[in-house]
Amino acid sequence: MARCGRFQSQPLSRRAWLAGCANGFGTLALTSLLADKAFGSAANSLAPRTPHHSPRARSVIFLYMDGGPSQVDTFDPKPRLTAEHGKPFGMKMEPTQFNNNGSTLGSPWEFQPHGQSGIPVSSLFPHVAQCVDDLAVVRSMTSNFSEHTNANYFLHTGSGLQGRPSMGAWAGYGLGSENADLPGFVVLNGGLIPPGGLDNFNSGFLPATYQGSIFKPGVNPVANVIPTEAKPEQQDAKLALLRRLDAGVVARFGPHDALESAIANYELAYRMQTAVPELMDVRGESDATRRMYGIGSPNRMTAVFAEQCLLARRLVERGVRFIELTCPDGAGDRWDQHSNLRDGHEKNSRAVDQPIAGLLRDLKGRGLLDSTLVVWGGEFGRTPFAQGTNGRDHNPFGFTMWLAGGGVKGGTIYGATDDYGYKAVEDKVAIHDLHATMLHLLGIQHEHLTFRFSGRDIRLTDVHGEVIQAILC
Amino acid sequence: MACLAGALVVGIRDAAAQTSAFPAEDLEFFEKRVRPLLAERCYECHSASAKKLKGGLLLDSRAAALKGGDTRPAVVPGQPDKSLLLEAVRYGNQDLQMPPKSRLSDAEVATLAEWVKRGAPWPAEAAAQRASGKGFDLQQRKQTHWSWTPPRAEPVPAVKNSAWSAAPVDRFILAKLEFKQLTPAPAADPRALLRRLHFDLIGLPPSPEDAEAFARVLSPSLLPSVTPSPAGQREGETGRRRESAIASVVDKLLASPAFGERWARHWLDLVRYAETRGHEFEPPIPNAYHYRDYVIRALNADVPYNQFVIEHLAGDLVAKPRINPATGGNESVLGTGFWFLGEEVHSPVDIRQDECDRLDNRLDVMSKTFLGMTVACARCHDHKFDAISQRDYYALAGFLISSTYRQVPFTAMETHREIAAQLVQLRSAEQAKLLQAAARALRPGVTTTLLSLTNTTPFPSTQPATGTGTSPSLRVLVDYAKPGPKDWVQDGWAFGTRPAQPGEIIFGDSAERPLTGLVTRAAAVRDPAFNRLAAKGVERDVGTLGEWERSGQTLRTPDTTLTANSLWYLVRGPVRAYAAVDSHLIIKGPLHGALLREFKDERNRWRWVEHPLAAYRGHRVHAEFNPVGTAPLAIAMVVQADTKPELPAGLAGPMANPPAAQLAALREKLLGVIAEMESGRVSAETAPLADWLIQNLDQLCPPGSAESQQLAAAAKPALARHAELAARIQPVSVVAPAMLDGSGVDEFLLVRGQPRNPAGATPRRFLEALSGTEVPKFVTGSGRLELAQQLIDPANPFTARAIVNRVWHHLFGRGLVPTVDNLGVLGQPPTHRELLDHLAVHFVRDLNWSVKALIRELVLTRAYQMASTPNDARAEQLDPENELLHRANLRRLEGEAIRDAVLAVSGRLDPKIGGPSVMVHLTPFMDGRGKPGSGPLDGAGRRSLYTSVRRNFLPPMMLAFDMPIPFTTMGRRNVSNVPAQSLILMNDPFIVEQTRVWAKRLASVSEPAERVRQMYLAAFSRPPSEPELQDALAFVSAQAERLGSTSADARVWADLGHVLFNVKEFIYLN
């Protein structure tokens, strides 16, 4: 009967339980002791829970740069590449996805130092460059996979194979949500679902409660959230009868928690029907705010991503725990420039640069940046040598991601790649380390956020992961 | 043992003694430059004080550094370039870079190199002792965990209230309840029981008629009370009536084809059933639905579970496959399809790593499904908790790398097997007669025409060819002249039942050409009788491999490790070759196109063809061959070599324009050949010339000539018989994913699970804790059949327990071991250990592994038939989780059952069984690469298990209701409670559509109250109570008013139906 009892071992009265749950009583899923019970059936599995330690971030916004942006063209300048442009590549080349490796390819973009910190940013990101003092640029990321799908799963779930819970699902499992009317893990779909599909955002073996809810751009953002009845009172009448009949079921079946939870669930669903349209209705945002994000930009992709970024802020304001943005559709092949690097990266950066800067500024202006962790990056980087003549292949050996807000020390550069920007050689950061750091900032010790499945207490960080202390403030 | 220990001690002492011999300046160098470096950059992970020792390597004593970690010595004194330590710090090896986070400076690397070069000086000192953790003790673990002990036939316990039930299962349950001074709940309301039985057994609600009829028979006055009634006689009478009524419902449901559909879905959860391979572009798992239908048929036919297990592990290898009575198809082989239902990657950069991940998934699924054990946990190290060693994992992996994927022509294969045998018989029976007839037909031509043949005809070489075709530099994978006992492996019979021998005839396909030639060298020779084989109207694998006609006509070589740059094939005729490297299959995309190669050949001559594979040196490979079109094909040898091998003797190419003298000599020789042919036998040496004669029959014996007519007449009966056999071959194959056995290969033990870190090969065997380390004798290449036998051996403590527990889980809502996929240490302990054992023993010994019999027995118990209402406060206190089963569990229906019930109630359900899946309906939220076309909103009215399972496009309604993502075994689904579920039932177009279908169907019932009654019976298997009826009628008229319509309006009835779909009674079983 103990269905919300992940946290309790001795039986309480059922009523006491429900009361406790409704008040958000509970503690973190610290151990897996009770994890094998079907706790997901509780109405409150999204209720907020106490973290392990004082959190620096309340929410995460993950700006997912699908396809793998090039580190040496964005945040990791390599003069030697420019110097040796067109010459045979100076290091041993590992096998690549296309094995069509050409010569050294200098970056077509200029780098300039920016801000107080003087962190160099390429001309691909003129707006983000203005916010560089808020960023901790990690130049020594590594991944274990050279293929998009494996690398996407790895980045999202800590495992290269399908079926594991996404980091947003883990965050919800560990902390619950602070908004009773919205899901705790929202994916703002710009139009591109990454290779590996929707499973990048799934809950894996965690209960379905924690799976990412996909919000589409446009008037109908959430599946089934718009009533089909012509008039609201028609649905109200249905729900009124439903309440009566459900009460009859409880009377006949007896007082089962599962039943009452399922009934309570309708109330949440009903509220979502209002909360979601309210969330999407951005008419109240000022013109200045809109301009800052680039809403209404003549570049359609900028406009789309700007709306996503604005929605991300609105979700943060509503206490949604984990928000992921996928890239807008229409820039050729995402950030995946196997050829025509110049054209593709320019399109992609133009789509996201101003909206991201707008988001950072807006969060900061509203005092939300301190409690919101923003993470930018792709599943891997790109080769410093050419694929063919003018593209770059996948490179999991060294690439850049950046973090901002939520307890991150801005204006920091962490780690380094070699002279060519090919492989991380200093302070290497694995995806597991990134996950550990993200969880840490949310107040969770990654070793202790476990779920028993398959005979193991499984973690987002597998058996790895070290918090990147040097970028914390 | 003592001796060994002594040696170790001596070894260490020697090492210690040596150190004192180092010059002082070397020791100073060590102390000043090396030790601080080691301490700062290495000791966090490689010292006695490390929190967690990595790679088994200690670097805090010289002896330890010399000994090395899990792989090999870290330091070879004096030789920096041979020292793993230096390899690691130099960062040249992508898999071994230390320290892992940041490389050492060049100066630091130089210091370490210098130190090693000087002989790794180290002062004499005592090595720090690492507090050793508890080692892996397999026997100790086996003895201390309950599930390793085979189940015992536990005595049925005595109970006080023996009148409650005589069934042993009930006695086990009651005894535990009585021990806690609890009483079982009363019997369930008949309508609730009927609903429970229907959903549990067939996954569909009872029809209104069934519900009414059952309720009449089991009117409450006939229900037994919990305590024995004094009016024993009458009680017994009514009790028997009740029991027989229930039993007849149960029997009817068990016999319903819908039973197999319901339980197949449970099974599909275990084998991560899907119809695409996921990953980036979702290549199909072609024809996977045949596996799903196989499971349905097997469950409906009540195939004994032990046989079902064997078919999964080795259905391709059983001596007598189970034959489908309706189609004559091979059922058993379909079971092996489950191995291939996982993910596959289309262009992995690291092809071997990718294979290891696939093997991991297969072993994971196999061990959880059949054993309820998590063997895959031992991929990187010995199991952390269970008596499963890393060696066990790799011993099992060998069975899989010894087997390959195919699309098996399962409907035709048994007929073809028989025809192939008859073709061989026919050939040997007619061999002499046809050779003699051919000789007669050829003799005049050779005598007279040969010398006048134009020089456009290439003549056979009369030069004795030199060389054997082999040389020490090449390695032979297979030579079909002398194949090993397990080397003859093919899918189908297109290459006959054995390698053809030189001098054997090859049938032609017309009266004019009764023979197409002779076998000139022992080889796998395509039998033209099978030329018309084609897989048509079936799903294909992606890429070139899928375009090739492979099913029923694939020849497979043994495996080898590629040590040369190329494979070379000695072939005659055009051939398609697939070099299966590390079992990589999805050949589409930028990488690995080199694995496929087509070799053209218009001249039908023996030759070596090269398959360049330099990029795969060091990898495991075998070749699979397929014919091209209807061209003849012979494959004699497969070797690996860096340069082209010589052509073997006698197979040398022809000569053109021979001088007259040679031609005359040739004629003499050919006349000798004809004489030999007349004897009815041709030797291997003569065969090439005899073949040449037959190949050139038209020139030497013109069509229409008397000789030609005589030959045709002589060959006619044999040809007719051949044609008759060939006509029985089913040209169009229905195919399904299945396993093809290969050569026996043992997998390496991979240190820390890393493919680039192989230790010794691990002989194939089952788990050591169950069957020791002795390697069984394998009859087939892989040995899977023997493995399967071990799995179902009653001495194996897991197989019977696991399945009995799964059945219990589905019927009672929680397994006797709640963690149904894990009976190991991290699983939950059984609530009723004795009952579990009783059932496991009973299932094997008395029920002969019959799943239906087990289900029947369980649902006829009092325990199953209890009410679920928690109305005993004391029991709720003492047994809050209902672990003792003091009442039935309330259960929510699975997503599939909910959707099926909607269709059944609305009247839209199409009861068709099996067949290709209905494409999933795509909502605007389902996007991504490999997006298919959308299927119909109502899934064509088919049951949910017929909706296509595309890994990246799973149906949202099913996901919301906890259908597992198909990536590994999921014997127990989550039961979550999420707003998406409510939103679906409230607003999803499918649900709304079905309410309209339902309302339309009800139009024929004119009286509103009767309509409500019909709706309640359909949805809840009971009539409405009076207040419910009034509520419904009031709702209908109010809703009509809101619409400005009347209560005759179908829309308002759809609205009422919509409410009923949302009532919890619709999706919960009490």
XYZ file of C-alpha atoms in Angstrom, chain A residues 1-3 11-13 17 35-46 91-92 94-99 145-150 153 160-164 189 191-199 202-211 214-216 220-231 233-235 237-239 241-242 244-246 248-249 251-256 258-259 261-266 268-270 272-273 333-334 336 397 418 423-430 433 451-457 463 466, chain B residues 44 52 54 91-94 97 99-103 277-281 343 345-350 353-354 357-358 360-361 364 368 374 377 379 383 385 589-591 756 814 819 822 825-828 868-870 876-877 879-883 887-890 923-929 951-952 954 956 959-962 965-970 972 974-989 992 996 1016 1022 1025 1028 1031-1032 1035 1039 1042-1044 1054-1056 1058-1065 1067-1070:
258
model
C 0.000 0.000 0.000
C 2.916 2.339 0.585
C 2.922 4.002 -2.742
C 3.791 2.129 7.980
C 1.905 5.335 8.576
C -1.769 5.581 8.199
C 0.679 9.702 4.069
C 13.667 2.050 -5.056
C 12.347 -1.271 -6.181
C 8.906 -0.428 -4.957
C 6.488 1.017 -7.408
C 6.662 4.461 -5.919
C 6.028 6.072 -9.246
C 2.359 5.524 -8.795
C 2.181 8.153 -6.114
C 0.485 11.368 -7.027
C 3.343 13.288 -5.567
C 6.295 11.679 -7.296
C 7.005 15.138 -8.645
C 49.446 14.604 -35.320
C 48.381 11.016 -35.766
C 42.388 8.582 -35.230
C 39.727 6.789 -37.286
C 36.800 9.093 -37.985
C 33.211 8.629 -38.996
C 33.907 9.137 -42.678
C 37.632 8.359 -42.774
C 31.689 7.894 -28.960
C 32.295 9.107 -32.483
C 28.786 8.470 -33.800
C 25.940 10.912 -33.225
C 23.474 8.466 -31.794
C 25.771 6.846 -29.271
C 22.686 8.971 -25.640
C 26.015 5.133 -25.187
C 23.098 2.786 -25.635
C 19.402 3.373 -25.769
C 17.162 3.019 -22.772
C 18.779 4.902 -19.892
C 11.783 21.311 -29.447
C 12.301 21.307 -34.796
C 15.280 19.006 -34.754
C 15.094 15.811 -32.768
C 18.667 14.576 -32.424
C 19.809 11.209 -33.760
C 18.661 8.589 -31.291
C 15.251 10.176 -31.282
C 12.999 11.019 -28.394
C 14.765 8.472 -26.242
C 13.154 9.571 -21.879
C 12.953 8.255 -18.357
C 14.476 4.872 -19.194
C 13.775 2.550 -16.303
C 12.696 5.412 -14.063
C 8.925 5.808 -13.842
C 7.295 7.603 -16.749
C 6.646 10.520 -14.390
C 10.150 11.747 -15.050
C 10.268 11.591 -18.817
C 8.221 17.701 -25.506
C 6.889 21.207 -26.094
C 6.529 21.962 -29.744
C -0.401 23.434 -29.662
C 2.755 22.832 -27.670
C 1.861 19.831 -25.500
C 0.201 16.605 -26.533
C -3.457 16.382 -25.561
C -3.415 19.513 -23.470
C -6.136 21.214 -25.478
C -9.628 19.934 -24.707
C -11.523 18.595 -27.678
C -14.886 19.830 -26.446
C -16.270 22.843 -28.229
C -17.076 24.669 -25.001
C -18.582 23.719 -19.828
C -18.943 20.528 -21.829
C -15.681 19.262 -20.443
C -19.772 18.593 -17.086
C -17.891 15.461 -18.042
C -15.374 15.959 -15.270
C -19.780 13.329 -13.609
C -16.379 11.656 -13.608
C -18.932 11.418 -8.865
C -18.420 8.104 -10.576
C -14.833 7.874 -9.354
C -18.295 5.517 -6.353
C -15.341 3.425 -7.469
C -16.458 3.358 -2.279
C -16.745 0.004 -4.028
C -13.082 -0.925 -4.471
C -12.058 0.340 -1.082
C -9.550 3.004 -0.119
C -6.574 2.234 -2.320
C -3.345 4.083 -6.273
C -6.955 4.908 -7.025
C -3.657 9.151 -6.680
C -4.999 8.473 -10.144
C -8.029 10.606 -9.333
C -5.840 13.409 -8.034
C -3.860 13.157 -11.228
C -6.876 14.403 -13.144
C -3.197 18.152 -12.258
C -4.032 17.341 -15.855
C -6.926 19.727 -15.675
C -2.149 21.816 -17.080
C -4.819 22.618 -19.606
C 22.581 19.653 -41.206
C 22.565 20.994 -37.618
C 27.252 18.667 -38.273
C 38.769 13.568 -28.083
C 46.755 20.333 -27.603
C 42.686 16.194 -28.059
C 42.155 17.355 -24.521
C 45.448 17.200 -22.666
C 44.905 19.316 -19.594
C 42.230 18.765 -16.979
C 40.258 16.412 -19.163
C 36.548 16.439 -18.471
C 34.436 13.413 -19.219
C 32.207 14.769 -14.860
C 17.983 3.592 -8.920
C 18.094 -0.134 -8.639
C 17.664 -1.756 -11.978
C 19.086 -4.813 -13.586
C 20.633 -5.904 -10.335
C 22.627 -2.730 -9.917
C 22.199 0.588 -8.243
C 30.807 4.365 -11.836
C 34.149 13.953 -10.603
C 45.657 8.856 -6.037
C 39.992 3.027 -5.110
C 42.516 1.472 -10.571
C 49.490 9.718 -24.468
C 50.072 7.998 -27.802
C 47.617 5.177 -27.211
C 44.082 6.513 -27.275
C 46.423 7.763 -21.373
C 47.182 10.460 -15.798
C 43.702 10.403 -17.228
C 42.776 14.024 -16.697
C 45.922 15.856 -17.752
C 49.064 14.672 -19.390
C 17.195 -1.460 -34.800
C 16.960 2.070 -33.477
C 20.097 4.152 -33.533
C 20.238 6.993 -36.026
C 18.118 5.920 -38.967
C 19.821 -2.188 -31.331
C 24.633 0.652 -35.240
C 25.124 1.550 -38.875
C 28.616 2.965 -39.039
C 30.525 2.404 -35.830
C 33.996 3.874 -35.853
C 35.089 1.163 -33.429
C 33.532 -2.054 -29.323
C 30.186 -1.984 -31.039
C 27.987 -3.738 -26.708
C 25.665 -5.886 -28.798
C 26.402 -7.462 -23.747
C 22.786 -6.703 -24.553
C 21.844 -9.473 -20.542
C 17.584 -12.152 -17.175
C 22.173 -10.452 -14.247
C 27.067 -7.229 -14.687
C 31.326 -7.847 -18.308
C 29.952 -9.797 -10.366
C 27.230 -9.597 -5.591
C 26.881 4.761 -44.445
C 30.364 6.111 -44.668
C 32.220 3.209 -43.096
C 41.416 -3.565 -26.850
C 3.544 -9.144 -7.638
C 12.124 -8.509 -8.681
C 16.665 -10.678 -10.623
C 21.545 -10.896 -4.193
C 20.299 -7.468 -5.196
C 16.867 -8.789 -5.988
C 14.242 -8.894 -3.271
C -9.172 -6.896 -3.215
C -11.012 -4.576 -0.850
C -8.909 -3.603 2.164
C -3.662 -3.667 6.661
C -1.588 -2.840 9.710
C 0.666 -6.642 6.187
C 0.548 -3.148 4.717
C 2.228 -4.168 1.477
C -0.031 -7.220 1.193
C 3.074 -9.342 0.871
C -6.377 -10.083 -0.139
C -6.046 -9.679 -3.883
C -4.045 -6.733 -5.204
C -5.706 -3.869 -6.972
C 1.343 12.458 -33.528
C 2.819 15.911 -34.193
C 5.142 15.235 -31.263
C 6.815 12.247 -32.824
C 9.733 13.463 -34.848
C 13.288 12.585 -35.651
C 15.453 10.818 -38.151
C 12.441 2.070 -31.381
C 12.560 5.790 -32.059
C 7.123 4.362 -29.788
C 2.983 7.878 -26.805
C 4.762 5.002 -23.150
C 2.595 7.087 -20.869
C 1.101 3.891 -19.497
C 4.540 2.377 -18.900
C 11.349 1.034 -23.918
C 12.639 -2.067 -25.667
C 16.274 -2.119 -24.672
C 16.512 -4.906 -22.165
C 14.440 -7.413 -20.246
C 11.573 -5.807 -18.367
C 7.928 -6.076 -14.271
C 6.525 0.395 -13.770
C 3.074 1.477 -12.753
C 3.347 5.214 -12.826
C 0.756 7.891 -12.400
C 1.401 10.827 -14.691
C -0.772 13.636 -16.008
C -0.096 12.477 -19.551
C -2.292 9.460 -18.755
C -5.199 11.650 -17.727
C -4.629 13.987 -20.652
C -4.718 11.058 -23.055
C -7.950 9.684 -21.696
C -9.429 13.184 -21.582
C -8.274 14.661 -24.866
C -6.519 12.217 -27.155
C -8.110 12.029 -30.605
C -12.497 10.706 -28.609
C -18.077 8.225 -31.308
C -22.061 -0.177 -18.187
C -21.880 -4.851 -14.524
C -26.635 1.120 -9.879
C -25.485 5.790 -11.526
C -26.640 10.393 -13.020
C -26.019 9.155 -16.527
C -25.832 14.029 -17.749
C -25.241 17.786 -22.188
C -25.633 22.510 -23.797
C -25.345 21.393 -27.382
C -28.747 22.746 -28.221
C -20.264 9.716 -27.070
C -19.717 12.150 -24.217
C -21.131 9.672 -21.742
C -15.982 9.324 -22.852
C -16.711 9.735 -19.151
C -16.955 5.975 -18.682
C -13.541 5.462 -20.346
C -12.167 7.867 -17.764
C -13.726 6.209 -14.722
C -11.036 4.426 -12.758
C -13.044 1.228 -12.850
C -8.503 0.860 -16.065
C -8.258 -0.823 -12.662
C -8.935 -4.436 -11.799
C -10.248 -5.032 -8.315
